[in-house]
Short mmCIF file of N, CA and C in Angstrom, two decimals:
data_model
loop_
_atom_site.label_atom_id
_atom_site.label_comp_id
_atom_site.label_asym_id
_atom_site.label_seq_id
_atom_site.Cartn_x
_atom_site.Cartn_y
_atom_site.Cartn_z
N MET A 146 -7.82 21.03 -4.25
CA MET A 146 -6.49 20.54 -4.56
C MET A 146 -6.57 19.04 -4.87
N PRO A 147 -6.11 18.62 -6.03
CA PRO A 147 -6.21 17.20 -6.39
C PRO A 147 -5.25 16.33 -5.57
N SER A 148 -5.69 15.13 -5.33
CA SER A 148 -4.88 14.15 -4.61
C SER A 148 -3.88 13.51 -5.58
N ALA A 149 -2.73 13.12 -5.04
CA ALA A 149 -1.72 12.44 -5.87
C ALA A 149 -2.27 11.13 -6.41
N LEU A 150 -3.24 10.53 -5.72
CA LEU A 150 -3.79 9.25 -6.16
C LEU A 150 -4.74 9.38 -7.35
N GLU A 151 -5.25 10.57 -7.60
CA GLU A 151 -6.23 10.74 -8.68
C GLU A 151 -5.66 10.37 -10.05
N THR A 152 -4.37 10.54 -10.24
CA THR A 152 -3.77 10.26 -11.55
C THR A 152 -3.11 8.89 -11.63
N THR A 153 -3.28 8.07 -10.60
CA THR A 153 -2.66 6.74 -10.62
C THR A 153 -3.54 5.74 -11.35
N ASP A 154 -2.90 4.67 -11.79
CA ASP A 154 -3.57 3.60 -12.54
C ASP A 154 -2.80 2.32 -12.24
N ASP A 155 -3.47 1.33 -11.66
CA ASP A 155 -2.76 0.11 -11.26
C ASP A 155 -2.24 -0.68 -12.46
N GLN A 156 -2.68 -0.34 -13.67
CA GLN A 156 -2.20 -1.01 -14.87
C GLN A 156 -0.92 -0.36 -15.41
N ASN A 157 -0.56 0.80 -14.85
CA ASN A 157 0.62 1.53 -15.30
C ASN A 157 1.58 1.70 -14.12
N PRO A 158 2.59 0.84 -14.00
CA PRO A 158 3.51 0.89 -12.86
C PRO A 158 4.18 2.25 -12.66
N ALA A 159 4.37 3.01 -13.71
CA ALA A 159 5.03 4.31 -13.59
C ALA A 159 4.14 5.35 -12.91
N SER A 160 2.84 5.10 -12.83
CA SER A 160 1.93 6.10 -12.26
C SER A 160 1.64 5.89 -10.77
N TRP A 161 2.12 4.79 -10.19
CA TRP A 161 1.85 4.51 -8.78
C TRP A 161 2.50 5.57 -7.89
N CYS A 162 1.85 5.88 -6.76
CA CYS A 162 2.45 6.74 -5.72
C CYS A 162 3.27 5.84 -4.82
N SER A 163 4.45 6.30 -4.45
CA SER A 163 5.33 5.50 -3.60
C SER A 163 5.75 6.32 -2.39
N TYR A 164 5.70 5.67 -1.22
CA TYR A 164 6.07 6.31 0.04
C TYR A 164 7.02 5.39 0.79
N SER A 165 8.05 5.97 1.34
CA SER A 165 8.96 5.19 2.17
C SER A 165 8.62 5.44 3.63
N LEU A 166 8.52 4.36 4.39
CA LEU A 166 8.25 4.44 5.82
C LEU A 166 9.38 3.74 6.56
N ALA A 167 9.78 4.31 7.69
CA ALA A 167 10.84 3.68 8.47
C ALA A 167 10.55 3.88 9.95
N ASP A 168 10.77 2.83 10.73
CA ASP A 168 10.64 2.94 12.18
C ASP A 168 12.04 2.90 12.78
N GLY A 169 12.87 3.78 12.33
CA GLY A 169 14.28 3.72 12.71
C GLY A 169 15.05 3.09 11.57
N VAL A 170 15.97 2.23 11.87
CA VAL A 170 16.79 1.60 10.84
C VAL A 170 16.35 0.16 10.58
N GLN A 171 15.58 -0.38 11.49
CA GLN A 171 15.31 -1.81 11.47
C GLN A 171 14.39 -2.29 10.34
N HIS A 172 13.31 -1.60 10.08
CA HIS A 172 12.32 -2.10 9.12
C HIS A 172 11.87 -1.02 8.14
N PRO A 173 12.71 -0.58 7.22
CA PRO A 173 12.22 0.38 6.23
C PRO A 173 11.25 -0.31 5.27
N LEU A 174 10.13 0.34 5.00
CA LEU A 174 9.11 -0.22 4.12
C LEU A 174 8.88 0.71 2.94
N ASP A 175 8.54 0.14 1.81
CA ASP A 175 8.14 0.90 0.64
C ASP A 175 6.67 0.60 0.39
N VAL A 176 5.82 1.61 0.49
CA VAL A 176 4.38 1.45 0.29
C VAL A 176 4.02 2.10 -1.04
N ARG A 177 3.37 1.32 -1.91
CA ARG A 177 2.96 1.82 -3.22
C ARG A 177 1.45 1.73 -3.33
N LEU A 178 0.84 2.81 -3.87
CA LEU A 178 -0.62 2.91 -3.96
C LEU A 178 -1.03 3.33 -5.37
N ALA A 179 -2.17 2.77 -5.83
CA ALA A 179 -2.71 3.17 -7.13
C ALA A 179 -4.19 2.83 -7.19
N ASN A 180 -4.93 3.62 -7.94
CA ASN A 180 -6.34 3.33 -8.18
C ASN A 180 -6.44 2.07 -9.03
N THR A 181 -7.41 1.23 -8.72
CA THR A 181 -7.66 0.02 -9.50
C THR A 181 -8.58 0.38 -10.66
N VAL A 182 -8.14 0.12 -11.86
CA VAL A 182 -8.91 0.46 -13.05
C VAL A 182 -10.27 -0.23 -13.02
N GLY A 183 -11.32 0.54 -13.28
CA GLY A 183 -12.66 -0.02 -13.39
C GLY A 183 -13.37 -0.24 -12.07
N SER A 184 -12.82 0.23 -10.96
CA SER A 184 -13.51 0.07 -9.68
C SER A 184 -13.14 1.21 -8.74
N ASP A 185 -13.72 1.19 -7.56
CA ASP A 185 -13.41 2.18 -6.54
C ASP A 185 -12.31 1.69 -5.60
N ALA A 186 -11.73 0.54 -5.90
CA ALA A 186 -10.71 -0.05 -5.03
C ALA A 186 -9.36 0.64 -5.19
N LEU A 187 -8.56 0.49 -4.18
CA LEU A 187 -7.20 1.02 -4.18
C LEU A 187 -6.24 -0.16 -4.08
N SER A 188 -5.28 -0.24 -5.00
CA SER A 188 -4.28 -1.29 -4.95
C SER A 188 -3.15 -0.83 -4.03
N VAL A 189 -2.70 -1.74 -3.17
CA VAL A 189 -1.64 -1.43 -2.21
C VAL A 189 -0.60 -2.54 -2.27
N VAL A 190 0.67 -2.15 -2.36
CA VAL A 190 1.78 -3.08 -2.33
C VAL A 190 2.75 -2.58 -1.28
N VAL A 191 3.14 -3.46 -0.36
CA VAL A 191 4.11 -3.10 0.68
C VAL A 191 5.34 -3.98 0.49
N GLY A 192 6.48 -3.33 0.31
CA GLY A 192 7.73 -4.05 0.14
C GLY A 192 8.66 -3.82 1.31
N GLY A 193 9.52 -4.77 1.56
CA GLY A 193 10.52 -4.62 2.61
C GLY A 193 10.16 -5.27 3.93
N ALA A 194 9.01 -5.88 4.01
CA ALA A 194 8.61 -6.57 5.25
C ALA A 194 9.33 -7.91 5.29
N ASP A 195 10.45 -7.93 6.00
CA ASP A 195 11.31 -9.11 5.96
C ASP A 195 11.02 -10.14 7.05
N SER A 196 10.11 -9.85 7.96
CA SER A 196 9.80 -10.84 9.00
C SER A 196 8.33 -11.25 8.90
N ALA A 197 8.06 -12.48 9.30
CA ALA A 197 6.68 -12.99 9.27
C ALA A 197 5.77 -12.18 10.18
N VAL A 198 6.28 -11.74 11.31
CA VAL A 198 5.47 -10.96 12.26
C VAL A 198 5.06 -9.63 11.62
N LEU A 199 6.01 -8.95 10.98
CA LEU A 199 5.71 -7.68 10.34
C LEU A 199 4.73 -7.87 9.18
N ARG A 200 4.90 -8.91 8.38
CA ARG A 200 3.97 -9.19 7.28
C ARG A 200 2.57 -9.44 7.82
N LEU A 201 2.44 -10.15 8.94
CA LEU A 201 1.13 -10.41 9.54
C LEU A 201 0.50 -9.11 10.02
N ARG A 202 1.28 -8.23 10.62
CA ARG A 202 0.75 -6.95 11.07
C ARG A 202 0.26 -6.10 9.90
N ILE A 203 1.02 -6.08 8.83
CA ILE A 203 0.62 -5.32 7.64
C ILE A 203 -0.67 -5.90 7.07
N ASP A 204 -0.74 -7.22 6.95
CA ASP A 204 -1.93 -7.88 6.43
C ASP A 204 -3.15 -7.58 7.31
N THR A 205 -2.96 -7.57 8.62
CA THR A 205 -4.06 -7.28 9.54
C THR A 205 -4.57 -5.86 9.33
N LEU A 206 -3.66 -4.90 9.19
CA LEU A 206 -4.08 -3.51 8.96
C LEU A 206 -4.82 -3.35 7.64
N LEU A 207 -4.29 -3.96 6.57
CA LEU A 207 -4.95 -3.84 5.29
C LEU A 207 -6.33 -4.50 5.31
N THR A 208 -6.46 -5.61 6.00
CA THR A 208 -7.76 -6.27 6.12
C THR A 208 -8.72 -5.42 6.93
N ALA A 209 -8.24 -4.80 7.99
CA ALA A 209 -9.11 -3.97 8.84
C ALA A 209 -9.65 -2.77 8.08
N PHE A 210 -8.86 -2.22 7.15
CA PHE A 210 -9.30 -1.05 6.39
C PHE A 210 -10.02 -1.41 5.11
N SER A 211 -10.10 -2.68 4.80
CA SER A 211 -10.78 -3.12 3.58
C SER A 211 -12.28 -3.01 3.75
N THR A 212 -12.96 -2.60 2.68
CA THR A 212 -14.42 -2.54 2.74
C THR A 212 -15.03 -3.94 2.71
N ASP A 213 -14.23 -4.93 2.34
CA ASP A 213 -14.71 -6.32 2.31
C ASP A 213 -14.52 -7.02 3.65
N ALA A 214 -13.95 -6.31 4.64
CA ALA A 214 -13.70 -6.93 5.94
C ALA A 214 -15.04 -7.28 6.59
N PRO A 215 -15.07 -8.43 7.30
CA PRO A 215 -16.33 -8.85 7.93
C PRO A 215 -16.76 -7.92 9.05
#
């Protein structure tokens, strides 16, 4: 069964996969994912993080899952 990400392309905004996440009513997030053209990387955009603490937590998670993480 093919993954929804297989047909994505970070150069084509219409092809990105989008997921809504919510921890109740307080912090709804929109997570968008797409394959990066010409590499094995995955592009990730998180919208709706309105507090500095939440943005730091998101950045920490993305860094931890990055293959470039130390």
